[in-house]
CSV table of N, CA and C in Angstrom, one decimal:
chain,number,residue,atom,x,y,z
D,10,UNK,N,-41.2,-25.9,-65.7
D,10,UNK,CA,-41.1,-26.0,-64.2
D,10,UNK,C,-42.1,-25.1,-63.6
D,11,UNK,N,-42.8,-25.6,-62.6
D,11,UNK,CA,-43.8,-24.8,-61.9
D,11,UNK,C,-43.7,-25.1,-60.4
D,12,UNK,N,-44.1,-24.1,-59.6
D,12,UNK,CA,-44.1,-24.3,-58.2
D,12,UNK,C,-45.6,-24.1,-57.7
D,13,UNK,N,-45.8,-24.5,-56.4
D,13,UNK,CA,-47.1,-24.3,-55.9
D,13,UNK,C,-47.0,-24.0,-54.4
D,14,UNK,N,-48.2,-23.7,-53.8
D,14,UNK,CA,-48.2,-23.3,-52.4
D,14,UNK,C,-47.8,-24.4,-51.5
D,15,UNK,N,-47.8,-25.7,-51.9
D,15,UNK,CA,-47.3,-26.8,-51.1
D,15,UNK,C,-45.8,-26.9,-51.1
D,16,UNK,N,-45.1,-26.0,-51.7
D,16,UNK,CA,-43.7,-26.0,-51.8
D,16,UNK,C,-43.0,-27.0,-52.7
D,17,UNK,N,-43.8,-27.7,-53.4
D,17,UNK,CA,-43.3,-28.7,-54.4
D,17,UNK,C,-42.9,-28.0,-55.7
D,18,UNK,N,-42.0,-28.6,-56.4
D,18,UNK,CA,-41.6,-28.1,-57.7
D,18,UNK,C,-42.0,-29.2,-58.7
D,19,UNK,N,-42.8,-28.8,-59.7
D,19,UNK,CA,-43.2,-29.8,-60.8
D,19,UNK,C,-42.3,-29.6,-62.0
D,20,UNK,N,-41.7,-30.6,-62.5
D,20,UNK,CA,-41.0,-30.6,-63.7
D,20,UNK,C,-41.9,-31.1,-64.8
D,21,UNK,N,-42.2,-30.2,-65.8
D,21,UNK,CA,-43.2,-30.5,-66.8
D,21,UNK,C,-42.5,-31.1,-68.1
D,22,UNK,N,-43.2,-32.0,-68.7
D,22,UNK,CA,-42.7,-32.5,-70.0
D,22,UNK,C,-42.8,-31.5,-71.1
D,23,UNK,N,-41.9,-31.5,-72.0
D,23,UNK,CA,-41.9,-30.6,-73.1
D,23,UNK,C,-43.1,-30.8,-74.1
D,24,UNK,N,-43.4,-32.0,-74.4
D,24,UNK,CA,-44.4,-32.3,-75.4
D,24,UNK,C,-45.8,-31.9,-75.0
D,25,UNK,N,-46.2,-32.2,-73.8
D,25,UNK,CA,-47.6,-32.0,-73.4
D,25,UNK,C,-47.8,-31.1,-72.2
D,26,UNK,N,-46.7,-30.7,-71.6
D,26,UNK,CA,-46.8,-29.8,-70.4
D,26,UNK,C,-47.3,-30.4,-69.2
D,27,UNK,N,-47.3,-31.8,-69.1
D,27,UNK,CA,-47.8,-32.5,-68.0
D,27,UNK,C,-46.7,-32.8,-67.0
D,28,UNK,N,-46.9,-32.8,-65.7
D,28,UNK,CA,-45.8,-33.1,-64.8
D,28,UNK,C,-45.2,-34.5,-65.0
D,29,UNK,N,-43.9,-34.5,-65.0
D,29,UNK,CA,-43.2,-35.8,-65.2
D,29,UNK,C,-42.4,-36.1,-63.9
D,30,UNK,N,-42.2,-35.1,-63.0
D,30,UNK,CA,-41.5,-35.3,-61.8
D,30,UNK,C,-41.9,-34.3,-60.8
D,31,UNK,N,-41.9,-34.7,-59.5
D,31,UNK,CA,-42.1,-33.7,-58.4
D,31,UNK,C,-40.9,-33.7,-57.5
D,32,UNK,N,-40.4,-32.5,-57.3
D,32,UNK,CA,-39.2,-32.3,-56.4
D,32,UNK,C,-39.8,-31.8,-55.1
D,33,UNK,N,-39.5,-32.5,-54.0
D,33,UNK,CA,-40.0,-32.2,-52.7
D,33,UNK,C,-38.9,-32.0,-51.7
D,34,UNK,N,-38.9,-30.9,-51.0
D,34,UNK,CA,-37.8,-30.7,-50.0
D,34,UNK,C,-37.8,-29.3,-49.4
D,35,UNK,N,-38.2,-28.3,-50.3
D,35,UNK,CA,-38.2,-26.9,-49.8
D,35,UNK,C,-39.3,-26.8,-48.7
D,36,UNK,N,-39.0,-26.0,-47.7
D,36,UNK,CA,-39.9,-25.8,-46.6
D,36,UNK,C,-40.8,-24.5,-46.8
D,37,UNK,N,-40.6,-23.8,-47.9
D,37,UNK,CA,-41.3,-22.7,-48.2
D,37,UNK,C,-41.3,-22.6,-49.8
D,38,UNK,N,-41.9,-21.5,-50.3
D,38,UNK,CA,-42.0,-21.4,-51.7
D,38,UNK,C,-40.6,-21.3,-52.4
D,39,UNK,N,-40.4,-22.0,-53.5
D,39,UNK,CA,-39.2,-21.9,-54.3
D,39,UNK,C,-39.4,-20.8,-55.4
D,40,UNK,N,-38.6,-19.8,-55.4
D,40,UNK,CA,-38.8,-18.7,-56.4
D,40,UNK,C,-37.7,-18.7,-57.5
D,41,UNK,N,-36.6,-19.2,-57.2
D,41,UNK,CA,-35.4,-19.1,-58.1
D,41,UNK,C,-35.1,-20.5,-58.7
D,42,UNK,N,-35.0,-20.6,-60.0
D,42,UNK,CA,-34.7,-21.9,-60.6
D,42,UNK,C,-33.7,-21.7,-61.8
D,43,UNK,N,-32.8,-22.7,-61.9
D,43,UNK,CA,-31.8,-22.6,-63.0
D,43,UNK,C,-31.4,-24.0,-63.4
D,44,UNK,N,-31.4,-24.3,-64.6
D,44,UNK,CA,-30.9,-25.6,-65.1
D,44,UNK,C,-29.4,-25.6,-65.1
D,45,UNK,N,-28.7,-26.7,-64.9
D,45,UNK,CA,-27.3,-26.8,-65.0
D,45,UNK,C,-26.9,-26.7,-66.5
D,46,UNK,N,-25.7,-26.3,-66.8
D,46,UNK,CA,-25.3,-26.2,-68.2
D,46,UNK,C,-25.5,-27.5,-69.0
D,47,UNK,N,-25.3,-28.6,-68.3
D,47,UNK,CA,-25.4,-29.9,-69.0
D,47,UNK,C,-26.9,-30.4,-69.0
D,48,UNK,N,-27.8,-29.7,-68.4
D,48,UNK,CA,-29.2,-30.1,-68.4
D,48,UNK,C,-29.6,-31.3,-67.5
D,49,UNK,N,-28.6,-31.8,-66.7
D,49,UNK,CA,-28.8,-33.0,-65.9
D,49,UNK,C,-29.3,-32.7,-64.5
D,50,UNK,N,-29.2,-31.4,-64.1
D,50,UNK,CA,-29.7,-31.0,-62.7
D,50,UNK,C,-30.4,-29.7,-62.8
D,51,UNK,N,-31.1,-29.4,-61.7
D,51,UNK,CA,-31.8,-28.1,-61.5
D,51,UNK,C,-31.4,-27.6,-60.2
D,52,UNK,N,-31.1,-26.3,-60.1
D,52,UNK,CA,-30.9,-25.6,-58.9
D,52,UNK,C,-32.1,-24.7,-58.5
D,53,UNK,N,-32.5,-24.8,-57.3
D,53,UNK,CA,-33.7,-24.0,-56.8
D,53,UNK,C,-33.3,-23.3,-55.5
D,54,UNK,N,-33.9,-22.1,-55.3
D,54,UNK,CA,-33.8,-21.4,-54.1
D,54,UNK,C,-35.1,-20.8,-53.7
D,55,UNK,N,-35.3,-20.6,-52.5
D,55,UNK,CA,-36.6,-20.0,-52.1
D,55,UNK,C,-36.6,-19.3,-50.7
D,56,UNK,N,-37.8,-19.1,-50.2
D,56,UNK,CA,-38.1,-18.4,-49.0
D,56,UNK,C,-37.5,-19.2,-47.8
D,57,UNK,N,-37.2,-20.4,-47.9
D,57,UNK,CA,-36.6,-21.2,-46.7
D,57,UNK,C,-35.1,-20.9,-46.6
D,58,UNK,N,-34.6,-20.0,-47.3
D,58,UNK,CA,-33.2,-19.6,-47.3
D,58,UNK,C,-32.2,-20.7,-47.6
D,59,UNK,N,-32.6,-21.6,-48.5
D,59,UNK,CA,-31.8,-22.7,-49.0
D,59,UNK,C,-31.7,-22.7,-50.5
D,60,UNK,N,-30.6,-23.2,-51.0
D,60,UNK,CA,-30.4,-23.5,-52.4
D,60,UNK,C,-30.2,-25.0,-52.5
D,61,UNK,N,-31.0,-25.6,-53.4
D,61,UNK,CA,-30.9,-27.1,-53.6
D,61,UNK,C,-30.6,-27.4,-55.0
D,62,UNK,N,-29.8,-28.5,-55.1
D,62,UNK,CA,-29.5,-29.1,-56.5
D,62,UNK,C,-30.2,-30.4,-56.6
D,63,UNK,N,-31.0,-30.6,-57.7
D,63,UNK,CA,-31.8,-31.8,-57.9
D,63,UNK,C,-31.3,-32.5,-59.1
D,64,UNK,N,-31.4,-33.8,-59.1
D,64,UNK,CA,-31.1,-34.6,-60.3
D,64,UNK,C,-32.4,-34.7,-61.1
D,65,UNK,N,-32.2,-34.4,-62.4
D,65,UNK,CA,-33.4,-34.4,-63.3
D,65,UNK,C,-33.5,-35.8,-63.9
D,66,UNK,N,-32.6,-36.7,-63.6
D,66,UNK,CA,-32.7,-38.1,-64.0
D,66,UNK,C,-33.6,-38.9,-63.1
D,67,UNK,N,-33.6,-38.6,-61.8
D,67,UNK,CA,-34.4,-39.4,-60.9
D,67,UNK,C,-35.1,-38.6,-59.8
D,68,UNK,N,-35.0,-37.2,-59.8
D,68,UNK,CA,-35.7,-36.4,-58.9
D,68,UNK,C,-35.2,-36.3,-57.5
D,69,UNK,N,-34.0,-36.9,-57.2
D,69,UNK,CA,-33.4,-36.8,-55.9
D,69,UNK,C,-32.7,-35.5,-55.7
D,70,UNK,N,-32.6,-35.1,-54.4
D,70,UNK,CA,-31.8,-33.9,-54.1
D,70,UNK,C,-30.3,-34.3,-54.0
D,71,UNK,N,-29.5,-33.6,-54.7
D,71,UNK,CA,-28.1,-33.9,-54.8
D,71,UNK,C,-27.3,-33.1,-53.7
D,72,UNK,N,-27.7,-31.9,-53.5
D,72,UNK,CA,-26.9,-31.0,-52.6
D,72,UNK,C,-27.9,-30.0,-52.0
D,73,UNK,N,-27.6,-29.7,-50.7
D,73,UNK,CA,-28.3,-28.6,-50.0
D,73,UNK,C,-27.3,-27.6,-49.5
D,74,UNK,N,-27.5,-26.4,-49.9
D,74,UNK,CA,-26.7,-25.2,-49.4
D,74,UNK,C,-27.6,-24.4,-48.5
D,75,UNK,N,-27.2,-24.4,-47.2
D,75,UNK,CA,-28.1,-23.7,-46.2
D,75,UNK,C,-27.3,-22.8,-45.3
D,76,UNK,N,-26.1,-22.3,-45.8
D,76,UNK,CA,-25.4,-21.4,-44.9
D,76,UNK,C,-26.0,-20.1,-44.7
D,77,UNK,N,-27.1,-19.7,-45.4
D,77,UNK,CA,-27.7,-18.4,-45.2
D,77,UNK,C,-28.9,-18.5,-44.3
D,78,UNK,N,-29.3,-19.7,-43.8
D,78,UNK,CA,-30.5,-19.8,-43.0
D,78,UNK,C,-30.6,-19.0,-41.7
D,79,UNK,N,-29.4,-18.7,-41.1
D,79,UNK,CA,-29.4,-17.9,-39.9
D,79,UNK,C,-29.5,-16.4,-40.1
D,80,UNK,N,-29.6,-16.0,-41.3
D,80,UNK,CA,-29.6,-14.5,-41.6
D,80,UNK,C,-31.1,-14.1,-41.9
D,81,UNK,N,-31.4,-13.0,-41.4
D,81,UNK,CA,-32.8,-12.4,-41.7
D,81,UNK,C,-32.9,-12.0,-43.2
D,82,UNK,N,-34.0,-12.2,-43.8
D,82,UNK,CA,-34.3,-11.8,-45.1
D,82,UNK,C,-33.3,-12.4,-46.2
D,83,UNK,N,-33.0,-13.6,-46.0
D,83,UNK,CA,-32.0,-14.2,-46.9
D,83,UNK,C,-32.6,-15.1,-47.9
D,84,UNK,N,-33.8,-14.7,-48.5
D,84,UNK,CA,-34.5,-15.5,-49.5
D,84,UNK,C,-33.8,-15.4,-50.8
D,85,UNK,N,-34.0,-16.5,-51.6
D,85,UNK,CA,-33.4,-16.5,-53.0
D,85,UNK,C,-34.4,-15.9,-54.0
D,86,UNK,N,-34.0,-15.0,-54.7
D,86,UNK,CA,-34.9,-14.3,-55.7
D,86,UNK,C,-34.6,-14.7,-57.1
D,87,UNK,N,-33.3,-15.0,-57.4
D,87,UNK,CA,-32.9,-15.4,-58.7
D,87,UNK,C,-31.8,-16.4,-58.7
D,88,UNK,N,-31.6,-17.1,-59.8
D,88,UNK,CA,-30.5,-18.1,-59.8
D,88,UNK,C,-29.7,-17.9,-61.1
D,89,UNK,N,-28.4,-18.1,-61.0
D,89,UNK,CA,-27.5,-18.1,-62.2
D,89,UNK,C,-26.3,-18.9,-61.9
D,90,UNK,N,-25.9,-19.6,-62.9
D,90,UNK,CA,-24.7,-20.5,-62.8
D,90,UNK,C,-23.6,-20.0,-63.7
D,91,UNK,N,-22.4,-20.1,-63.3
D,91,UNK,CA,-21.2,-19.7,-64.1
D,91,UNK,C,-20.6,-21.0,-64.6
D,92,UNK,N,-20.2,-21.0,-65.9
D,92,UNK,CA,-19.7,-22.3,-66.5
D,92,UNK,C,-18.4,-22.8,-65.8
């Protein structure tokens, strides 16, 4: 997984390290990323004060958590999931 200044997230293939999927939706840099325990989705959080869940099967956004957007300095710096 990699991010860039255009706010996109690139999912890279294991074999060759080439992008296989682009996840677009964050309005700022995404800094926190965590795979779901079953490996079917990815959670990302960033400077836009949102946490997003993405399908790794088709690259669509499954869920948007944005209840922190109204708070100052509410950026996501790390991600962790509990089973």
